[in-house]
Amino acid sequence: MSPAAPDAAGGDLFDANLKGSLLAIASSAFIGVSFIVKKKGLRRAGAAGARAGVGGYGYLLEPLWWVGMVTMLVGEIANFIAYMFAPAVLVTPLGALSIIVSAVLAHFTLNEKLHRVGVLGCGLCIVGSTMIILHAPQEMTPSSVEQIWHLATQPSFLCYAAIAVGVSLFLMLYCAPRYGQTNIIVYVGICSVIGSLTVMSIKAVGIAIKLTIEGINQAGYFQTWVFAVVSATCIVIQLVYLNKALDTFNTAVVSPIYYAMFTTLTILASAIMFKDWSGQRASNIASEICGFLTVLAGTVVLHSTREPDQTASADLYAALPPKIYWHIQGNGDIGKQREDDSLTCEFITVVRQDYFV
């Protein structure tokens, strides 16, 4: 092999990473906008009936919510194509840019105030994303879907997938009915754990499509369709529980927690399945980790300065657990009343459950 051959291969891999990065950035812009549009649609639907957070599906009849869904679909398609060219450890962290977009738009359209310190958070996200792009691993594309199937059925990844499915079922069947309305980790945790499996299956389908376009037909392999079914199933579950999280809790809280959990689990799953860091120098791996931590710090700074959502929903007076109430005396003292005080006692029920996480 001539000395120029490794350089040419390295150049092709760099070009692929660049394409993946640009697509991931475009995807983040669309997804960031979709968060805001969907939130407005959920608010409209909640004003006319049961909120999504308590099991209502009235948002399916709200046109604005569908506009948000179409916008998100465009972003997800761009993200899907990005996974064809670049490794998950590069594409997934760039999703932080969607948080910047949603934070800025929420400030102007949802009245979720973003203070000046939030600009620092935006800057940290951009710096961290740049570090990740510059030190991203150069991933070799598998030559067939059978190779991807081999990676997906290795014991280490099967163990991760089994744990992910078990945790998701526990959260959905046990935790969600009991704590979903009061603990944000339940809904966001489901989205994040299932999301890591979604990315792995979507990347497999994307590579299969890319190989098919290049003339190596992958449609005849049953593994391609297994990955497609897993992708569709995981996406539906993510959408349902993401809607619940957005409708129940403030966007300023949902976005950074979702990003941190989803990105961490996706990087872990990709490192196990695709061996993204195999053969990389320790300095590059350290730079990527530092870049991710910088982005994570940026999301925390960005959203810690935003005000909580005080908007009441249509089912504000829904039934609550019987022990969540305050006994307020007429003179303003709790559990105490003067004998000469003629004011009557009242029972005031707390109506916003998410304030007692």
mmCIF file of C-alpha atoms in Angstrom:
data_model
loop_
_atom_site.group_PDB
_atom_site.id
_atom_site.type_symbol
_atom_site.label_atom_id
_atom_site.label_comp_id
_atom_site.label_asym_id
_atom_site.label_seq_id
_atom_site.Cartn_x
_atom_site.Cartn_y
_atom_site.Cartn_z
ATOM 1 C CA MET A 1 0.000 0.000 0.000
ATOM 2 C CA SER A 2 1.352 3.417 -0.920
ATOM 3 C CA PRO A 3 2.041 5.987 1.836
ATOM 4 C CA ALA A 4 -0.729 8.157 0.449
ATOM 5 C CA ALA A 5 -3.356 5.454 0.972
ATOM 6 C CA PRO A 6 -3.727 5.940 4.767
ATOM 7 C CA ASP A 7 -3.887 9.698 4.256
ATOM 8 C CA ALA A 8 -6.641 9.278 1.669
ATOM 9 C CA ALA A 9 -8.596 6.995 3.978
ATOM 10 C CA GLY A 10 -8.147 9.457 6.828
ATOM 11 C CA GLY A 11 -9.358 12.270 4.581
ATOM 12 C CA ASP A 12 -12.487 10.330 3.637
ATOM 13 C CA LEU A 13 -13.249 9.639 7.294
ATOM 14 C CA PHE A 14 -12.746 13.323 8.148
ATOM 15 C CA ASP A 15 -15.133 14.322 5.351
ATOM 16 C CA ALA A 16 -17.684 11.831 6.653
ATOM 17 C CA ASN A 17 -17.377 13.262 10.163
ATOM 18 C CA LEU A 18 -17.785 16.788 8.773
ATOM 19 C CA LYS A 19 -20.955 15.827 6.918
ATOM 20 C CA GLY A 20 -22.291 14.144 10.033
ATOM 21 C CA SER A 21 -21.494 17.214 12.141
ATOM 22 C CA LEU A 22 -23.259 19.635 9.783
ATOM 23 C CA LEU A 23 -26.310 17.396 9.618
ATOM 24 C CA ALA A 24 -26.353 17.088 13.408
ATOM 25 C CA ILE A 25 -26.226 20.882 13.783
ATOM 26 C CA ALA A 26 -29.101 21.333 11.315
ATOM 27 C CA SER A 27 -31.019 18.635 13.163
ATOM 28 C CA SER A 28 -30.526 20.454 16.474
ATOM 29 C CA ALA A 29 -31.979 23.658 15.022
ATOM 30 C CA PHE A 30 -35.159 21.925 13.832
ATOM 31 C CA ILE A 31 -35.578 19.914 17.027
ATOM 32 C CA GLY A 32 -35.056 23.007 19.179
ATOM 33 C CA VAL A 33 -37.846 24.792 17.320
ATOM 34 C CA SER A 34 -40.095 21.730 17.542
ATOM 35 C CA PHE A 35 -39.830 21.680 21.354
ATOM 36 C CA ILE A 36 -41.355 25.155 21.503
ATOM 37 C CA VAL A 37 -44.076 24.566 18.924
ATOM 38 C CA LYS A 38 -45.103 21.277 20.538
ATOM 39 C CA LYS A 39 -45.166 22.906 23.971
ATOM 40 C CA LYS A 40 -47.529 25.609 22.700
ATOM 41 C CA GLY A 41 -49.698 22.919 21.126
ATOM 42 C CA LEU A 42 -49.782 20.959 24.385
ATOM 43 C CA ARG A 43 -50.842 24.091 26.262
ATOM 44 C CA ARG A 44 -53.685 24.724 23.845
ATOM 45 C CA ALA A 45 -54.840 21.117 24.061
ATOM 46 C CA GLY A 46 -54.576 21.159 27.869
ATOM 47 C CA ALA A 47 -56.796 24.235 28.038
ATOM 48 C CA ALA A 48 -59.558 22.356 26.232
ATOM 49 C CA GLY A 49 -59.341 18.980 27.948
ATOM 50 C CA ALA A 50 -57.154 16.528 29.863
ATOM 51 C CA ARG A 51 -53.435 17.250 29.725
ATOM 52 C CA ALA A 52 -50.981 14.778 28.182
ATOM 53 C CA GLY A 53 -49.259 14.598 31.544
ATOM 54 C CA VAL A 54 -52.267 12.858 33.088
ATOM 55 C CA GLY A 55 -53.012 10.551 30.169
ATOM 56 C CA GLY A 56 -54.943 12.849 27.832
ATOM 57 C CA TYR A 57 -54.474 12.604 24.063
ATOM 58 C CA GLY A 58 -56.339 15.731 23.016
ATOM 59 C CA TYR A 59 -53.104 17.134 21.612
ATOM 60 C CA LEU A 60 -53.506 14.735 18.670
ATOM 61 C CA LEU A 61 -56.333 17.013 17.459
ATOM 62 C CA GLU A 62 -54.276 20.193 17.886
ATOM 63 C CA PRO A 63 -52.820 21.436 14.533
ATOM 64 C CA LEU A 64 -50.013 23.354 16.233
ATOM 65 C CA TRP A 65 -48.786 20.172 17.903
ATOM 66 C CA TRP A 66 -48.628 18.492 14.503
ATOM 67 C CA VAL A 67 -46.616 21.412 13.114
ATOM 68 C CA GLY A 68 -44.153 20.765 15.915
ATOM 69 C CA MET A 69 -44.149 17.064 15.090
ATOM 70 C CA VAL A 70 -43.382 17.728 11.429
ATOM 71 C CA THR A 71 -40.571 20.082 12.442
ATOM 72 C CA MET A 72 -39.195 17.437 14.775
ATOM 73 C CA LEU A 73 -39.500 14.838 12.014
ATOM 74 C CA VAL A 74 -37.344 16.966 9.701
ATOM 75 C CA GLY A 75 -34.771 17.303 12.466
ATOM 76 C CA GLU A 76 -34.835 13.581 13.212
ATOM 77 C CA ILE A 77 -34.374 12.748 9.521
ATOM 78 C CA ALA A 78 -31.302 14.982 9.436
ATOM 79 C CA ASN A 79 -30.097 13.311 12.617
ATOM 80 C CA PHE A 80 -30.794 9.891 11.100
ATOM 81 C CA ILE A 81 -28.659 10.713 8.061
ATOM 82 C CA ALA A 82 -25.918 12.097 10.323
ATOM 83 C CA TYR A 83 -25.587 8.673 11.970
ATOM 84 C CA MET A 84 -24.841 7.215 8.528
ATOM 85 C CA PHE A 85 -21.665 9.277 8.305
ATOM 86 C CA ALA A 86 -20.415 9.886 11.848
ATOM 87 C CA PRO A 87 -20.151 7.901 15.107
ATOM 88 C CA ALA A 88 -22.736 8.339 17.862
ATOM 89 C CA VAL A 89 -20.136 9.841 20.224
ATOM 90 C CA LEU A 90 -19.911 12.764 17.775
ATOM 91 C CA VAL A 91 -23.524 13.170 16.656
ATOM 92 C CA THR A 92 -25.347 12.720 19.958
ATOM 93 C CA PRO A 93 -23.558 15.393 22.074
ATOM 94 C CA LEU A 94 -24.246 17.985 19.364
ATOM 95 C CA GLY A 95 -27.887 17.704 20.385
ATOM 96 C CA ALA A 96 -27.019 20.277 23.061
ATOM 97 C CA LEU A 97 -27.327 22.933 20.373
ATOM 98 C CA SER A 98 -31.067 22.241 20.272
ATOM 99 C CA ILE A 99 -31.188 23.274 23.923
ATOM 100 C CA ILE A 100 -29.738 26.667 23.014
ATOM 101 C CA VAL A 101 -32.379 27.112 20.317
ATOM 102 C CA SER A 102 -35.239 26.058 22.610
ATOM 103 C CA ALA A 103 -33.969 28.219 25.481
ATOM 104 C CA VAL A 104 -33.807 31.355 23.354
ATOM 105 C CA LEU A 105 -37.183 30.756 21.711
ATOM 106 C CA ALA A 106 -38.835 29.868 25.036
ATOM 107 C CA HIS A 107 -37.662 33.230 26.395
ATOM 108 C CA PHE A 108 -39.564 35.085 23.669
ATOM 109 C CA THR A 109 -42.556 32.837 22.988
ATOM 110 C CA LEU A 110 -43.336 30.898 26.194
ATOM 111 C CA ASN A 111 -42.401 33.598 28.699
ATOM 112 C CA GLU A 112 -39.892 31.197 30.307
ATOM 113 C CA LYS A 113 -37.341 33.850 31.192
ATOM 114 C CA LEU A 114 -33.675 33.338 30.313
ATOM 115 C CA HIS A 115 -31.345 35.570 32.324
ATOM 116 C CA ARG A 116 -28.060 37.025 31.121
ATOM 117 C CA VAL A 117 -26.004 34.314 32.790
ATOM 118 C CA GLY A 118 -27.665 31.940 30.323
ATOM 119 C CA VAL A 119 -25.442 33.400 27.623
ATOM 120 C CA LEU A 120 -22.479 31.832 29.434
ATOM 121 C CA GLY A 121 -24.247 28.494 29.257
ATOM 122 C CA CYS A 122 -24.738 28.921 25.510
ATOM 123 C CA GLY A 123 -21.047 29.690 25.114
ATOM 124 C CA LEU A 124 -20.033 26.608 27.087
ATOM 125 C CA CYS A 125 -22.265 24.434 24.903
ATOM 126 C CA ILE A 126 -20.667 25.815 21.745
ATOM 127 C CA VAL A 127 -17.103 25.411 23.061
ATOM 128 C CA GLY A 128 -17.771 21.865 24.238
ATOM 129 C CA SER A 129 -19.387 20.917 20.930
ATOM 130 C CA THR A 130 -16.362 22.262 19.054
ATOM 131 C CA MET A 131 -14.015 20.159 21.195
ATOM 132 C CA ILE A 132 -16.077 17.052 20.479
ATOM 133 C CA ILE A 133 -16.049 17.697 16.719
ATOM 134 C CA LEU A 134 -12.266 18.260 16.607
ATOM 135 C CA HIS A 135 -11.443 15.097 18.582
ATOM 136 C CA ALA A 136 -14.187 12.764 17.370
ATOM 137 C CA PRO A 137 -13.144 9.190 16.501
ATOM 138 C CA GLN A 138 -12.981 8.183 12.850
ATOM 139 C CA GLU A 139 -15.371 5.242 12.587
ATOM 140 C CA MET A 140 -15.086 2.616 9.865
ATOM 141 C CA THR A 141 -18.461 1.766 8.298
ATOM 142 C CA PRO A 142 -19.418 -1.937 8.469
ATOM 143 C CA SER A 143 -19.635 -3.625 5.075
ATOM 144 C CA SER A 144 -22.939 -5.420 5.775
ATOM 145 C CA VAL A 145 -25.857 -5.467 8.178
ATOM 146 C CA GLU A 146 -24.653 -8.892 9.303
ATOM 147 C CA GLN A 147 -21.562 -7.251 10.769
ATOM 148 C CA ILE A 148 -23.778 -4.834 12.700
ATOM 149 C CA TRP A 149 -25.890 -7.777 13.902
ATOM 150 C CA HIS A 150 -22.711 -9.434 15.162
ATOM 151 C CA LEU A 151 -21.882 -6.280 17.118
ATOM 152 C CA ALA A 152 -25.417 -6.098 18.514
ATOM 153 C CA THR A 153 -25.401 -9.730 19.676
ATOM 154 C CA GLN A 154 -22.076 -9.678 21.480
ATOM 155 C CA PRO A 155 -22.516 -10.538 25.188
ATOM 156 C CA SER A 156 -21.524 -7.091 26.461
ATOM 157 C CA PHE A 157 -24.168 -5.262 24.429
ATOM 158 C CA LEU A 158 -26.832 -7.905 25.057
ATOM 159 C CA CYS A 159 -26.227 -7.371 28.776
ATOM 160 C CA TYR A 160 -26.635 -3.591 28.355
ATOM 161 C CA ALA A 161 -29.818 -4.038 26.283
ATOM 162 C CA ALA A 162 -31.330 -6.409 28.855
ATOM 163 C CA ILE A 163 -30.632 -3.965 31.683
ATOM 164 C CA ALA A 164 -32.059 -1.068 29.633
ATOM 165 C CA VAL A 165 -35.281 -2.955 28.861
ATOM 166 C CA GLY A 166 -35.652 -4.079 32.482
ATOM 167 C CA VAL A 167 -35.169 -0.562 33.860
ATOM 168 C CA SER A 168 -37.603 0.872 31.297
ATOM 169 C CA LEU A 169 -40.320 -1.654 32.152
ATOM 170 C CA PHE A 170 -39.857 -0.959 35.863
ATOM 171 C CA LEU A 171 -40.185 2.793 35.297
ATOM 172 C CA MET A 172 -43.196 2.441 32.991
ATOM 173 C CA LEU A 173 -45.173 -0.171 34.934
ATOM 174 C CA TYR A 174 -44.341 0.641 38.547
ATOM 175 C CA CYS A 175 -42.907 4.147 38.870
ATOM 176 C CA ALA A 176 -44.893 6.078 36.241
ATOM 177 C CA PRO A 177 -48.383 5.468 37.730
ATOM 178 C CA ARG A 178 -47.152 6.347 41.235
ATOM 179 C CA TYR A 179 -44.484 9.018 40.810
ATOM 180 C CA GLY A 180 -44.706 10.214 37.199
ATOM 181 C CA GLN A 181 -46.539 13.429 38.095
ATOM 182 C CA THR A 182 -44.155 14.393 40.893
ATOM 183 C CA ASN A 183 -40.709 13.104 39.887
ATOM 184 C CA ILE A 184 -39.252 14.259 36.599
ATOM 185 C CA ILE A 185 -36.693 11.429 36.511
ATOM 186 C CA VAL A 186 -39.434 8.870 35.791
ATOM 187 C CA TYR A 187 -40.621 10.186 32.405
ATOM 188 C CA VAL A 188 -37.221 11.531 31.342
ATOM 189 C CA GLY A 189 -35.524 8.322 32.467
ATOM 190 C CA ILE A 190 -37.786 6.248 30.221
ATOM 191 C CA CYS A 191 -37.051 8.526 27.260
ATOM 192 C CA SER A 192 -33.300 8.398 27.893
ATOM 193 C CA VAL A 193 -32.911 4.649 28.427
ATOM 194 C CA ILE A 194 -35.120 3.752 25.472
ATOM 195 C CA GLY A 195 -33.430 6.513 23.470
ATOM 196 C CA SER A 196 -30.013 4.883 23.758
ATOM 197 C CA LEU A 197 -31.447 1.742 22.150
ATOM 198 C CA THR A 198 -33.203 3.883 19.538
ATOM 199 C CA VAL A 199 -29.914 5.435 18.434
ATOM 200 C CA MET A 200 -28.175 2.079 18.105
ATOM 201 C CA SER A 201 -30.982 0.594 16.003
ATOM 202 C CA ILE A 202 -31.381 3.746 13.909
ATOM 203 C CA LYS A 203 -27.656 3.797 13.204
ATOM 204 C CA ALA A 204 -27.886 0.167 12.046
ATOM 205 C CA VAL A 205 -30.821 0.961 9.741
ATOM 206 C CA GLY A 206 -29.035 4.053 8.441
ATOM 207 C CA ILE A 207 -25.901 2.095 7.579
ATOM 208 C CA ALA A 208 -28.051 -0.544 5.853
ATOM 209 C CA ILE A 209 -29.735 2.144 3.737
ATOM 210 C CA LYS A 210 -26.403 3.740 2.900
ATOM 211 C CA LEU A 211 -24.953 0.395 1.780
ATOM 212 C CA THR A 212 -28.074 -0.309 -0.282
ATOM 213 C CA ILE A 213 -27.773 3.063 -2.035
ATOM 214 C CA GLU A 214 -24.130 2.265 -2.779
ATOM 215 C CA GLY A 215 -25.224 -0.933 -4.551
ATOM 216 C CA ILE A 216 -24.882 -3.483 -1.729
ATOM 217 C CA ASN A 217 -28.510 -4.474 -1.126
ATOM 218 C CA GLN A 218 -29.297 -5.078 2.560
ATOM 219 C CA ALA A 219 -33.083 -5.426 2.268
ATOM 220 C CA GLY A 220 -32.812 -9.198 1.933
ATOM 221 C CA TYR A 221 -31.349 -9.638 5.404
ATOM 222 C CA PHE A 222 -33.874 -10.232 8.179
ATOM 223 C CA GLN A 223 -31.582 -8.319 10.551
ATOM 224 C CA THR A 224 -32.357 -5.089 8.681
ATOM 225 C CA TRP A 225 -36.062 -5.447 9.418
ATOM 226 C CA VAL A 226 -35.448 -6.393 13.050
ATOM 227 C CA PHE A 227 -33.481 -3.171 13.514
ATOM 228 C CA ALA A 228 -36.273 -1.228 11.734
ATOM 229 C CA VAL A 229 -39.003 -2.656 14.015
ATOM 230 C CA VAL A 230 -36.938 -1.957 17.135
ATOM 231 C CA SER A 231 -36.352 1.615 15.939
ATOM 232 C CA ALA A 232 -40.049 2.280 15.299
ATOM 233 C CA THR A 233 -41.097 0.792 18.644
ATOM 234 C CA CYS A 234 -38.539 2.763 20.633
ATOM 235 C CA ILE A 235 -39.407 6.019 18.847
ATOM 236 C CA VAL A 236 -43.111 5.668 19.692
ATOM 237 C CA ILE A 237 -42.326 5.011 23.370
ATOM 238 C CA GLN A 238 -39.990 8.020 23.457
ATOM 239 C CA LEU A 239 -42.600 10.334 21.943
ATOM 240 C CA VAL A 240 -45.315 9.284 24.396
ATOM 241 C CA TYR A 241 -43.203 9.824 27.492
ATOM 242 C CA LEU A 242 -41.484 12.944 26.180
ATOM 243 C CA ASN A 243 -44.926 14.507 25.698
ATOM 244 C CA LYS A 244 -45.820 13.562 29.267
ATOM 245 C CA ALA A 245 -42.588 15.120 30.574
ATOM 246 C CA LEU A 246 -43.024 18.356 28.599
ATOM 247 C CA ASP A 247 -46.654 18.718 29.645
ATOM 248 C CA THR A 248 -46.018 17.985 33.315
ATOM 249 C CA PHE A 249 -42.761 19.870 33.947
ATOM 250 C CA ASN A 250 -41.107 23.058 32.795
ATOM 251 C CA THR A 251 -39.095 22.939 29.561
ATOM 252 C CA ALA A 252 -36.173 24.528 31.416
ATOM 253 C CA VAL A 253 -36.021 21.467 33.655
ATOM 254 C CA VAL A 254 -36.825 18.772 31.110
ATOM 255 C CA SER A 255 -34.272 19.777 28.455
ATOM 256 C CA PRO A 256 -31.008 19.643 30.448
ATOM 257 C CA ILE A 257 -31.915 16.499 32.389
ATOM 258 C CA TYR A 258 -33.043 14.735 29.225
ATOM 259 C CA TYR A 259 -29.912 15.813 27.371
ATOM 260 C CA ALA A 260 -27.554 14.704 30.149
ATOM 261 C CA MET A 261 -29.164 11.288 30.660
ATOM 262 C CA PHE A 262 -29.826 10.544 26.999
ATOM 263 C CA THR A 263 -26.367 11.575 25.788
ATOM 264 C CA THR A 264 -24.522 9.739 28.558
ATOM 265 C CA LEU A 265 -26.432 6.499 27.962
ATOM 266 C CA THR A 266 -26.088 6.776 24.175
ATOM 267 C CA ILE A 267 -22.320 7.296 24.366
ATOM 268 C CA LEU A 268 -22.096 4.313 26.710
ATOM 269 C CA ALA A 269 -24.203 2.111 24.410
ATOM 270 C CA SER A 270 -22.217 3.161 21.341
ATOM 271 C CA ALA A 271 -18.899 2.541 23.076
ATOM 272 C CA ILE A 272 -20.080 -0.966 24.001
ATOM 273 C CA MET A 273 -21.606 -1.876 20.636
ATOM 274 C CA PHE A 274 -19.441 -0.096 18.052
ATOM 275 C CA LYS A 275 -16.186 0.153 20.062
ATOM 276 C CA ASP A 276 -15.976 3.851 19.142
ATOM 277 C CA TRP A 277 -12.925 4.527 21.296
ATOM 278 C CA SER A 278 -10.993 1.424 20.257
ATOM 279 C CA GLY A 279 -7.576 2.419 18.905
ATOM 280 C CA GLN A 280 -7.872 6.086 19.895
ATOM 281 C CA ARG A 281 -5.138 7.873 21.777
ATOM 282 C CA ALA A 282 -5.840 8.590 25.421
ATOM 283 C CA SER A 283 -5.477 12.338 24.782
ATOM 284 C CA ASN A 284 -8.277 12.294 22.197
ATOM 285 C CA ILE A 285 -10.567 10.312 24.469
ATOM 286 C CA ALA A 286 -9.850 12.711 27.332
ATOM 287 C CA SER A 287 -10.585 15.689 25.051
ATOM 288 C CA GLU A 288 -13.908 14.195 23.992
ATOM 289 C CA ILE A 289 -14.898 13.557 27.602
ATOM 290 C CA CYS A 290 -13.880 17.100 28.575
ATOM 291 C CA GLY A 291 -15.891 18.444 25.655
ATOM 292 C CA PHE A 292 -18.952 16.509 26.761
ATOM 293 C CA LEU A 293 -18.552 17.682 30.366
ATOM 294 C CA THR A 294 -18.220 21.270 29.116
ATOM 295 C CA VAL A 295 -21.452 20.919 27.150
ATOM 296 C CA LEU A 296 -23.125 19.368 30.185
ATOM 297 C CA ALA A 297 -21.969 22.263 32.376
ATOM 298 C CA GLY A 298 -23.311 24.663 29.774
ATOM 299 C CA THR A 299 -26.763 23.083 29.859
ATOM 300 C CA VAL A 300 -26.847 23.316 33.657
ATOM 301 C CA VAL A 301 -25.777 26.989 33.647
ATOM 302 C CA LEU A 302 -28.148 27.771 30.791
ATOM 303 C CA HIS A 303 -31.233 26.413 32.496
ATOM 304 C CA SER A 304 -30.423 27.165 36.130
ATOM 305 C CA THR A 305 -31.068 30.850 35.424
ATOM 306 C CA ARG A 306 -34.512 30.328 33.929
ATOM 307 C CA GLU A 307 -37.665 30.938 35.905
ATOM 308 C CA PRO A 308 -40.064 28.059 36.668
ATOM 309 C CA ASP A 309 -43.287 27.812 34.724
ATOM 310 C CA GLN A 310 -46.153 29.216 36.780
ATOM 311 C CA THR A 311 -48.837 28.572 34.199
ATOM 312 C CA ALA A 312 -51.847 26.738 35.550
ATOM 313 C CA SER A 313 -53.276 23.943 33.502
ATOM 314 C CA ALA A 314 -56.861 23.047 32.729
ATOM 315 C CA ASP A 315 -56.985 20.239 35.272
ATOM 316 C CA LEU A 316 -55.465 22.316 38.035
ATOM 317 C CA TYR A 317 -57.823 20.921 40.656
ATOM 318 C CA ALA A 318 -57.279 17.263 39.823
ATOM 319 C CA ALA A 319 -57.350 14.810 42.701
ATOM 320 C CA LEU A 320 -54.175 14.632 44.766
ATOM 321 C CA PRO A 321 -52.858 12.180 47.340
ATOM 322 C CA PRO A 322 -54.802 12.799 50.586
ATOM 323 C CA LYS A 323 -51.742 13.708 52.664
ATOM 324 C CA ILE A 324 -50.628 16.621 50.487
ATOM 325 C CA TYR A 325 -52.354 19.618 52.087
ATOM 326 C CA TRP A 326 -51.753 22.456 54.489
ATOM 327 C CA HIS A 327 -54.002 23.357 57.428
ATOM 328 C CA ILE A 328 -53.903 27.153 57.512
ATOM 329 C CA GLN A 329 -55.480 29.068 60.401
ATOM 330 C CA GLY A 330 -57.302 32.289 59.714
ATOM 331 C CA ASN A 331 -54.626 34.378 61.485
ATOM 332 C CA GLY A 332 -51.906 32.969 59.233
ATOM 333 C CA ASP A 333 -50.300 30.686 61.851
ATOM 334 C CA ILE A 334 -50.084 26.963 61.223
ATOM 335 C CA GLY A 335 -51.732 24.799 63.889
ATOM 336 C CA LYS A 336 -52.292 27.730 66.251
ATOM 337 C CA GLN A 337 -55.205 30.075 66.895
ATOM 338 C CA ARG A 338 -55.866 32.612 69.639
ATOM 339 C CA GLU A 339 -58.984 32.131 71.706
ATOM 340 C CA ASP A 340 -60.202 35.625 70.927
ATOM 341 C CA ASP A 341 -59.654 35.213 67.207
ATOM 342 C CA SER A 342 -62.990 35.066 65.460
ATOM 343 C CA LEU A 343 -61.583 34.189 62.026
ATOM 344 C CA THR A 344 -62.605 30.778 60.725
ATOM 345 C CA CYS A 345 -60.210 28.009 59.747
ATOM 346 C CA GLU A 346 -59.807 26.901 56.168
ATOM 347 C CA PHE A 347 -58.236 23.953 54.443
ATOM 348 C CA ILE A 348 -56.174 24.971 51.463
ATOM 349 C CA THR A 349 -55.203 22.190 49.071
ATOM 350 C CA VAL A 350 -51.930 22.370 47.180
ATOM 351 C CA VAL A 351 -52.786 22.054 43.508
ATOM 352 C CA ARG A 352 -49.407 21.942 41.756
ATOM 353 C CA GLN A 353 -47.882 18.530 42.356
ATOM 354 C CA ASP A 354 -44.627 19.247 40.555
ATOM 355 C CA TYR A 355 -43.678 21.766 43.251
ATOM 356 C CA PHE A 356 -43.149 18.878 45.673
ATOM 357 C CA VAL A 357 -40.628 16.777 43.788
#
